[in-house]
Amino acid sequence: MNVIPDDPEAGNNDYLTGRRQAWFAFAMTFALMFFDFIDRQVIVSLFPHIKSEWNLSDKELGSLVSIISIVVGVGGLPVALVADRMGRVKSIVVMAITWSLATISCMFTANYSQLFVARAMVGVGETGYGSVGVALISTLFPKRLRSAALGAFYAAPSLGSVLGVVLGGMIAARWGWKAAFGVVGVPGLVLAVLYLLVRDYKTVALAPNLNPVTQSLGGTLKHIFGTLARTRTRTLLWLCAGASTQLITVSAIWSWLPSYLNRFHGMTPEAAAKAAAVVVLVGAVSSTFWGIVVGRLARRTPRNKLPALSTLCLITSVIFVLAFGGTYTGDAQFKLIVLGSFFMNCTVGVVAGVAMDVVHPGVRSTGAAVLSLFQNLLGLAVGPLLAGVLSDQWGLQQALTVIPLFSILAAVFFVVAMRSYDADAAQISDVKLDVAPALAGTLSTGTAV
């Protein structure tokens, strides 16, 4: 039996399931997140086609992106509660099948209302996936590799967004915009079946001796939220605030850059999608890069991850305000946008790692869902919709000039979070973990995980 303490100073700081199983779990979880964001972001390159065919406003277009984040944010916490108690692998399989089928259904919609509902169902499937995946990866890997592993994991949304945007533009140009949903929805179904081979970790008791009252549903929920409230409220909440406000900038740029290039640079929708994909791809690389760099810089003093993020957020704001609000045009402007994209995606992997540093292993999916709740409702959902509203009022260029100011607010929140990090992390430094058997094996023998 492989039991290791969740402590960076422990003598045996190895992989919980072994190196090969941990990296297999990482690869499968990464692949599903990759196709998750292909399905989520394919629509942004289709905006010009949908706007023309159905005569939609920018607010309505933005809502087709934001609705997924709203549903994910609202549903993430209850799904994570189930996953923490019933098993992360089983939960992920069900979610992947649901969002893939919902994506395919988008190709059969006949109007805005039907497409809006179908996109909401994509969100239902994606609900909780990110937080459950984070809990699984952060627990299977040694703590010393947590920021790097999660930084690499969070490159998947950027890479998936790149391919989604490119595929959407290419498919729409050849077979019509609705066909794009059918093409990108199928791979998730295949990966969902393969995910049954991933090893989970055993659910960790929140207290050594739970009485029958605590074991009931109401008692369990009370104990879970009590554990969250006692040990992590300060750091986790400020961390959530910083992460979500930075994602307002990220999601607005990702969602509206193809339309901006189409309107202000005269690019065709397909060409604009390819150019925007370059920007998102740089963000994918930077997510991994900053996860590694910040993790190494703060190896001896982990709380220093937070002021490092604060600095990167400030740099993001300055670059984008200059890019969209300054006198730069043409190639010079696009180069600034690319440079800004290298900094703007800096938070995702590091923030998840910091959150797992202060969350009890028994409720890591739930703690990650709290982070996801803020990120989706107050970040990913706000950015595209707010940019659309501001665009209808002031124009798209002015909207994209104002939105990056939220990164300054993110920088402030991260500095505040640093003040309580050490005390919150110390409370869970002695918790031990154990590995669960592979789900595929338990299904074949009929035993429970």
Coordinates of C-alpha atoms in Angstrom, one line a residue:
M1 CA 0.0 0.0 0.0
N2 CA 1.4 3.4 -1.0
V3 CA 0.7 5.9 1.7
I4 CA 2.4 9.3 1.6
P5 CA 2.0 12.4 3.7
D6 CA 0.7 15.6 2.0
D7 CA 3.7 17.5 3.2
P8 CA 6.5 19.1 1.2
E9 CA 9.0 18.4 3.9
A10 CA 8.2 14.7 4.1
G11 CA 11.0 12.2 3.4
N12 CA 9.0 10.1 0.9
N13 CA 7.7 12.7 -1.5
D14 CA 6.9 10.4 -4.4
Y15 CA 3.9 9.9 -6.7
L16 CA 0.8 8.5 -4.9
T17 CA 0.0 5.9 -7.6
G18 CA 3.5 5.6 -9.1
R19 CA 5.0 7.8 -11.8
R20 CA 3.5 5.9 -14.8
Q21 CA -0.1 5.9 -13.4
A22 CA 0.1 9.5 -12.4
W23 CA 1.2 10.7 -15.8
F24 CA -1.4 8.5 -17.5
A25 CA -4.1 10.2 -15.4
F26 CA -2.6 13.6 -16.3
A27 CA -2.6 12.8 -20.0
M28 CA -6.2 11.6 -20.0
T29 CA -7.4 14.5 -17.8
F30 CA -5.5 16.9 -20.0
A31 CA -7.0 15.4 -23.2
L32 CA -10.5 15.7 -21.9
M33 CA -9.9 19.3 -20.8
F34 CA -8.5 20.0 -24.3
F35 CA -11.7 18.8 -26.0
D36 CA -13.8 20.5 -23.3
F37 CA -12.5 23.8 -24.5
I38 CA -12.7 22.9 -28.2
D39 CA -16.4 22.3 -27.6
R40 CA -16.7 25.5 -25.5
Q41 CA -14.8 27.9 -27.7
V42 CA -15.5 26.7 -31.2
I43 CA -18.4 29.1 -31.3
V44 CA -16.4 32.4 -31.1
S45 CA -15.0 31.9 -34.7
L46 CA -18.6 31.4 -35.8
F47 CA -19.8 34.7 -34.4
P48 CA -19.7 36.6 -37.8
H49 CA -21.7 33.8 -39.5
I50 CA -24.3 33.6 -36.7
K51 CA -24.6 37.4 -36.4
S52 CA -25.2 37.6 -40.2
E53 CA -27.7 34.7 -40.4
W54 CA -29.8 35.5 -37.2
N55 CA -29.1 39.2 -36.9
L56 CA -27.9 39.0 -33.3
S57 CA -26.5 41.8 -31.1
D58 CA -23.0 41.5 -29.6
K59 CA -24.7 41.1 -26.2
E60 CA -26.5 38.0 -27.5
L61 CA -23.4 36.6 -29.1
G62 CA -21.4 37.1 -25.9
S63 CA -24.2 35.3 -23.9
L64 CA -23.6 32.1 -26.0
V65 CA -20.2 31.9 -24.4
S66 CA -21.1 33.2 -21.0
I67 CA -24.0 30.8 -20.4
I68 CA -21.6 27.9 -20.2
S69 CA -19.5 29.6 -17.5
I70 CA -22.7 30.5 -15.6
V71 CA -23.9 27.0 -15.5
V72 CA -20.5 25.6 -14.7
G73 CA -20.2 28.1 -11.8
V74 CA -23.6 27.4 -10.4
G75 CA -23.4 23.6 -10.7
G76 CA -19.7 23.1 -9.9
L77 CA -20.0 22.9 -6.1
P78 CA -22.7 20.2 -5.8
V79 CA -21.0 18.1 -8.5
A80 CA -17.7 18.4 -6.7
L81 CA -19.4 17.4 -3.4
V82 CA -20.6 14.2 -5.1
A83 CA -17.2 13.6 -6.7
D84 CA -15.4 13.9 -3.4
R85 CA -17.6 11.3 -1.8
M86 CA -18.4 9.0 -4.7
G87 CA -15.2 9.1 -6.8
R88 CA -13.6 11.5 -9.2
V89 CA -13.1 9.2 -12.1
K90 CA -16.7 8.0 -12.3
S91 CA -17.9 11.6 -12.1
I92 CA -15.5 12.7 -14.9
V93 CA -16.7 10.0 -17.3
V94 CA -20.4 11.0 -16.8
M95 CA -19.6 14.7 -17.4
A96 CA -17.6 14.1 -20.6
I97 CA -20.4 12.0 -22.2
T98 CA -22.9 14.7 -21.3
W99 CA -21.0 17.7 -22.7
S100 CA -20.0 15.9 -25.9
L101 CA -23.6 14.9 -26.7
A102 CA -24.8 18.4 -25.9
T103 CA -22.2 19.9 -28.3
I104 CA -23.3 17.6 -31.1
S105 CA -26.9 18.7 -30.5
C106 CA -25.9 22.4 -31.3
M107 CA -25.7 21.5 -35.0
F108 CA -29.5 20.8 -35.1
T109 CA -30.6 24.2 -33.6
A110 CA -32.8 26.4 -35.8
N111 CA -32.7 29.7 -33.8
Y112 CA -31.0 31.7 -31.1
S113 CA -33.1 30.3 -28.3
Q114 CA -32.5 26.7 -29.2
L115 CA -28.7 27.3 -29.5
F116 CA -28.7 29.1 -26.2
V117 CA -30.4 26.1 -24.5
A118 CA -28.0 23.7 -26.2
R119 CA -25.0 25.7 -25.1
A120 CA -26.4 25.7 -21.5
M121 CA -26.5 21.9 -21.7
V122 CA -22.8 21.9 -22.7
G123 CA -22.3 23.8 -19.5
V124 CA -24.2 21.1 -17.6
G125 CA -21.8 18.5 -18.8
E126 CA -18.7 20.6 -18.1
T127 CA -19.9 21.4 -14.6
G128 CA -17.3 20.5 -12.1
Y129 CA -14.9 18.9 -14.5
G130 CA -12.1 21.4 -14.0
S131 CA -12.3 21.3 -10.2
V132 CA -12.5 17.5 -10.1
G133 CA -9.6 17.2 -12.5
V134 CA -7.5 19.6 -10.4
A135 CA -8.2 17.6 -7.3
L136 CA -7.2 14.4 -9.0
I137 CA -3.9 15.7 -10.5
S138 CA -2.8 17.7 -7.5
T139 CA -3.3 14.6 -5.3
L140 CA -1.6 12.0 -7.5
F141 CA 1.5 14.2 -8.0
P142 CA 4.1 15.2 -5.4
K143 CA 3.5 18.6 -3.9
R144 CA 6.9 19.8 -5.2
L145 CA 5.5 19.3 -8.8
R146 CA 2.0 20.6 -8.1
S147 CA 2.3 24.1 -9.7
A148 CA 4.2 22.8 -12.7
A149 CA 1.7 19.9 -13.3
L150 CA -1.3 22.2 -12.9
G151 CA 0.3 24.9 -15.0
A152 CA 0.7 22.3 -17.8
F153 CA -2.8 21.0 -17.2
Y154 CA -4.2 24.5 -17.6
A155 CA -2.5 24.8 -20.9
A156 CA -5.3 22.5 -22.2
P157 CA -8.0 25.2 -22.2
S158 CA -5.7 27.5 -24.3
L159 CA -4.8 24.7 -26.7
G160 CA -8.3 23.5 -27.0
S161 CA -9.5 27.1 -27.6
V162 CA -6.9 27.4 -30.3
L163 CA -8.0 24.3 -32.2
G164 CA -11.7 25.1 -31.6
V165 CA -11.3 28.6 -33.1
V166 CA -9.3 27.3 -36.0
L167 CA -11.6 24.4 -36.7
G168 CA -14.7 26.5 -36.4
G169 CA -13.5 29.0 -39.0
M170 CA -12.3 26.2 -41.4
I171 CA -15.4 24.0 -41.1
A172 CA -17.8 27.0 -41.4
A173 CA -16.0 28.2 -44.6
R174 CA -16.5 24.8 -46.2
W175 CA -19.6 23.1 -44.8
G176 CA -21.5 25.8 -42.9
W177 CA -21.2 26.9 -39.3
K178 CA -23.5 24.3 -37.8
A179 CA -21.3 21.4 -39.0
A180 CA -18.5 22.6 -36.7
F181 CA -20.4 21.4 -33.6
G182 CA -20.8 17.9 -34.9
V183 CA -17.1 17.5 -35.8
V184 CA -15.8 18.6 -32.4
G185 CA -18.3 16.8 -30.3
V186 CA -17.3 13.2 -31.1
P187 CA -13.8 12.8 -29.6
G188 CA -15.0 13.5 -26.1
L189 CA -17.2 10.4 -26.2
V190 CA -14.2 8.2 -27.1
L191 CA -12.0 9.7 -24.3
A192 CA -14.8 9.2 -21.8
V193 CA -14.7 5.4 -22.3
L194 CA -10.8 5.4 -22.1
Y195 CA -10.9 7.4 -18.9
L196 CA -12.2 4.3 -17.0
L197 CA -8.6 3.1 -16.9
V198 CA -7.5 6.1 -14.8
R199 CA -6.6 5.4 -11.1
D200 CA -8.4 7.4 -8.5
Y201 CA -7.4 8.0 -4.9
K202 CA -9.5 6.8 -2.0
T203 CA -11.9 9.3 -0.4
V204 CA -10.3 10.8 2.7
A205 CA -12.2 10.9 5.9
L206 CA -12.6 14.5 7.2
A207 CA -12.4 13.3 10.8
P208 CA -11.0 10.1 12.3
N209 CA -14.2 8.9 14.0
L210 CA -17.5 10.1 12.3
N211 CA -20.6 9.3 14.2
P212 CA -23.8 8.1 12.4
V213 CA -25.2 11.7 12.4
T214 CA -22.2 13.0 10.6
Q215 CA -22.4 10.1 8.1
S216 CA -25.9 11.2 7.0
L217 CA -26.2 13.5 4.0
G218 CA -27.0 16.6 6.0
G219 CA -24.3 15.8 8.6
T220 CA -21.8 15.1 5.8
L221 CA -22.5 18.4 4.1
K222 CA -22.3 20.3 7.4
H223 CA -19.0 18.7 8.2
I224 CA -17.6 19.4 4.7
F225 CA -18.5 23.1 4.8
G226 CA -17.4 23.4 8.4
T227 CA -14.0 22.0 7.4
L228 CA -13.8 24.5 4.5
A229 CA -14.8 27.4 6.7
R230 CA -12.3 26.5 9.6
T231 CA -9.2 26.0 7.6
R232 CA -9.1 28.0 4.4
T233 CA -11.6 30.8 4.2
R234 CA -9.2 33.8 4.1
T235 CA -6.6 32.6 1.6
L236 CA -9.1 30.7 -0.7
L237 CA -11.6 33.6 -0.9
W238 CA -9.0 36.2 -1.8
L239 CA -7.4 33.8 -4.2
C240 CA -10.8 33.3 -5.8
A241 CA -11.3 37.0 -6.1
G242 CA -7.9 37.5 -7.8
A243 CA -8.3 34.6 -10.2
S244 CA -11.8 35.6 -11.3
T245 CA -11.0 39.2 -12.0
Q246 CA -7.9 38.2 -14.1
L247 CA -10.1 35.8 -16.1
I248 CA -12.4 38.7 -17.0
T249 CA -9.6 40.0 -19.1
V250 CA -8.6 36.6 -20.5
S251 CA -12.2 35.5 -21.5
A252 CA -13.0 38.9 -23.1
I253 CA -9.9 38.8 -25.3
W254 CA -10.3 35.2 -26.2
S255 CA -14.0 35.6 -27.1
W256 CA -13.9 38.9 -29.0
L257 CA -10.5 39.0 -30.7
P258 CA -11.7 37.1 -33.9
S259 CA -14.5 39.6 -34.2
Y260 CA -12.2 42.6 -33.6
L261 CA -9.8 41.4 -36.3
N262 CA -12.7 40.9 -38.7
R263 CA -14.2 44.4 -38.0
F264 CA -11.1 46.6 -37.6
H265 CA -8.5 44.8 -39.7
G266 CA -10.8 43.7 -42.5
M267 CA -9.9 40.0 -42.1
T268 CA -12.2 37.3 -43.3
P269 CA -13.7 35.2 -40.4
E270 CA -11.5 32.3 -41.3
A271 CA -8.3 34.5 -41.4
A272 CA -9.3 36.3 -38.2
A273 CA -9.8 32.9 -36.4
K274 CA -6.4 31.8 -37.4
A275 CA -4.7 35.0 -36.2
A276 CA -6.6 34.9 -32.9
A277 CA -5.6 31.3 -32.5
V278 CA -1.9 32.4 -32.5
V279 CA -2.8 34.7 -29.5
V280 CA -4.5 31.9 -27.6
L281 CA -1.6 29.4 -28.4
V282 CA 0.8 31.8 -26.8
G283 CA -1.4 31.8 -23.8
A284 CA -1.2 28.0 -23.7
V285 CA 2.5 28.1 -23.7
S286 CA 2.7 30.8 -21.1
S287 CA 0.4 28.9 -18.7
T288 CA 2.9 26.1 -18.5
F289 CA 5.9 28.5 -18.5
W290 CA 4.6 30.6 -15.6
G291 CA 3.5 27.5 -13.7
I292 CA 7.1 26.3 -13.8
V293 CA 8.8 29.6 -13.3
V294 CA 6.6 30.8 -10.4
G295 CA 6.8 27.4 -8.7
R296 CA 10.6 27.4 -8.9
L297 CA 10.9 31.0 -7.7
A298 CA 8.7 30.3 -4.7
R299 CA 10.0 26.8 -3.8
R300 CA 11.6 27.9 -0.5
T301 CA 8.8 30.4 0.4
P302 CA 5.6 29.2 -1.2
R303 CA 3.6 32.3 -0.3
N304 CA 5.7 34.3 -2.7
K305 CA 3.7 32.7 -5.6
L306 CA 1.1 35.3 -4.8
P307 CA 3.1 38.6 -5.2
A308 CA 4.6 37.0 -8.4
L309 CA 1.1 36.6 -9.8
S310 CA 0.3 40.2 -8.8
T311 CA 3.2 41.5 -10.8
L312 CA 2.2 39.5 -13.9
C313 CA -1.3 40.8 -13.7
L314 CA -0.2 44.4 -13.6
I315 CA 2.0 43.8 -16.7
T316 CA -1.0 42.2 -18.5
S317 CA -3.1 45.3 -17.8
V318 CA -0.5 47.8 -19.1
I319 CA 0.2 45.9 -22.3
F320 CA -3.5 45.5 -23.3
V321 CA -4.5 49.0 -22.5
L322 CA -1.6 50.2 -24.7
A323 CA -2.5 47.7 -27.5
F324 CA -6.2 48.7 -27.7
G325 CA -6.2 52.2 -26.4
G326 CA -3.0 53.6 -27.8
T327 CA -1.9 54.7 -31.3
Y328 CA -0.7 51.3 -32.3
T329 CA -2.2 49.8 -35.5
G330 CA -1.6 46.9 -37.9
D331 CA 1.3 44.6 -37.1
A332 CA 2.5 46.7 -34.2
Q333 CA -0.8 46.4 -32.4
F334 CA -1.0 42.6 -33.1
K335 CA 2.5 42.1 -31.7
L336 CA 1.4 43.9 -28.5
I337 CA -1.7 41.7 -28.2
V338 CA 0.5 38.6 -28.6
L339 CA 2.9 39.9 -25.9
G340 CA -0.1 40.6 -23.6
S341 CA -1.4 37.1 -24.1
F342 CA 2.0 35.7 -22.9
F343 CA 1.3 37.3 -19.5
M344 CA -2.5 37.2 -19.1
N345 CA -2.8 33.4 -18.7
C346 CA -0.2 33.3 -15.9
T347 CA -2.6 32.7 -13.1
V348 CA -4.6 29.6 -13.9
G349 CA -2.1 26.8 -13.0
V350 CA -0.5 28.6 -10.1
V351 CA -3.8 29.7 -8.6
A352 CA -5.0 26.1 -8.6
G353 CA -1.8 24.9 -7.0
V354 CA -2.1 27.5 -4.3
A355 CA -5.7 26.5 -3.6
M356 CA -4.7 22.9 -3.2
D357 CA -1.9 23.9 -0.8
V358 CA -4.6 25.1 1.6
V359 CA -7.5 22.7 1.0
H360 CA -7.9 19.5 3.0
P361 CA -7.4 16.5 0.7
G362 CA -10.8 15.1 1.7
V363 CA -12.6 18.0 0.1
R364 CA -10.2 19.0 -2.7
S365 CA -12.7 18.7 -5.4
T366 CA -15.1 20.8 -3.3
G367 CA -12.4 23.4 -2.6
A368 CA -11.5 23.5 -6.3
A369 CA -15.2 23.9 -7.1
V370 CA -15.3 27.0 -4.9
L371 CA -12.5 28.4 -6.9
S372 CA -14.3 27.3 -10.1
L373 CA -17.5 29.0 -8.9
F374 CA -15.7 32.3 -8.6
Q375 CA -13.7 31.9 -11.8
N376 CA -16.8 31.0 -13.9
L377 CA -19.5 33.3 -12.5
L378 CA -17.3 36.3 -11.7
G379 CA -14.6 35.8 -14.4
L380 CA -15.3 33.6 -17.5
A381 CA -19.0 34.5 -17.6
V382 CA -18.5 38.3 -17.0
G383 CA -15.7 38.9 -19.6
P384 CA -17.5 38.0 -22.9
L385 CA -20.9 39.4 -21.8
L386 CA -19.5 42.6 -20.4
A387 CA -17.4 43.2 -23.5
G388 CA -20.4 42.6 -25.6
V389 CA -22.5 45.1 -23.6
L390 CA -19.7 47.7 -23.7
S391 CA -19.3 47.1 -27.4
D392 CA -22.9 47.8 -28.1
Q393 CA -22.6 51.1 -26.2
W394 CA -19.1 52.3 -27.1
G395 CA -17.7 50.1 -29.8
L396 CA -15.6 47.0 -29.6
Q397 CA -12.2 48.7 -29.5
Q398 CA -13.2 50.9 -26.5
A399 CA -14.6 47.8 -24.7
L400 CA -11.3 45.9 -25.1
T401 CA -9.4 48.9 -23.8
V402 CA -11.4 49.1 -20.6
I403 CA -11.7 45.4 -19.8
P404 CA -7.9 44.8 -19.0
L405 CA -8.2 47.2 -16.1
F406 CA -9.7 44.3 -14.1
S407 CA -6.2 42.8 -14.0
I408 CA -5.1 45.7 -11.7
L409 CA -7.8 44.6 -9.3
A410 CA -6.6 41.0 -9.5
A411 CA -3.1 42.1 -8.6
V412 CA -4.4 43.7 -5.3
F413 CA -6.4 40.6 -4.3
F414 CA -3.3 38.3 -4.7
V415 CA -1.2 40.5 -2.5
V416 CA -3.9 40.4 0.2
A417 CA -4.2 36.5 -0.1
M418 CA -0.5 36.2 0.7
R419 CA -1.0 37.4 4.3
S420 CA -2.9 34.3 5.4
Y421 CA -1.3 31.7 3.2
D422 CA 1.2 30.3 5.7
A423 CA -1.3 29.8 8.5
D424 CA -3.9 28.1 6.3
A425 CA -1.3 25.8 4.7
A426 CA 0.1 24.7 8.1
Q427 CA -3.3 23.3 9.2
I428 CA -3.3 20.4 6.7
S429 CA 0.4 19.6 6.5
D430 CA 0.1 16.2 8.3
V431 CA -2.8 14.7 6.3
K432 CA -2.0 11.3 4.7
L433 CA -3.3 9.8 1.5
D434 CA -3.9 6.4 0.0
V435 CA -4.5 5.1 -3.6
A436 CA -7.7 3.5 -4.8
P437 CA -7.9 0.6 -7.3
A438 CA -8.5 1.3 -11.0
L439 CA -12.1 1.8 -11.8
A440 CA -12.0 -0.4 -14.9
G441 CA -10.9 -3.3 -12.7
T442 CA -13.6 -2.7 -10.1
L443 CA -16.3 -2.6 -12.8
S444 CA -15.2 -5.9 -14.2
T445 CA -15.2 -7.6 -10.8
G446 CA -18.4 -5.9 -9.6
T447 CA -16.7 -4.4 -6.5
A448 CA -17.1 -0.8 -5.3
V449 CA -14.4 1.8 -5.3

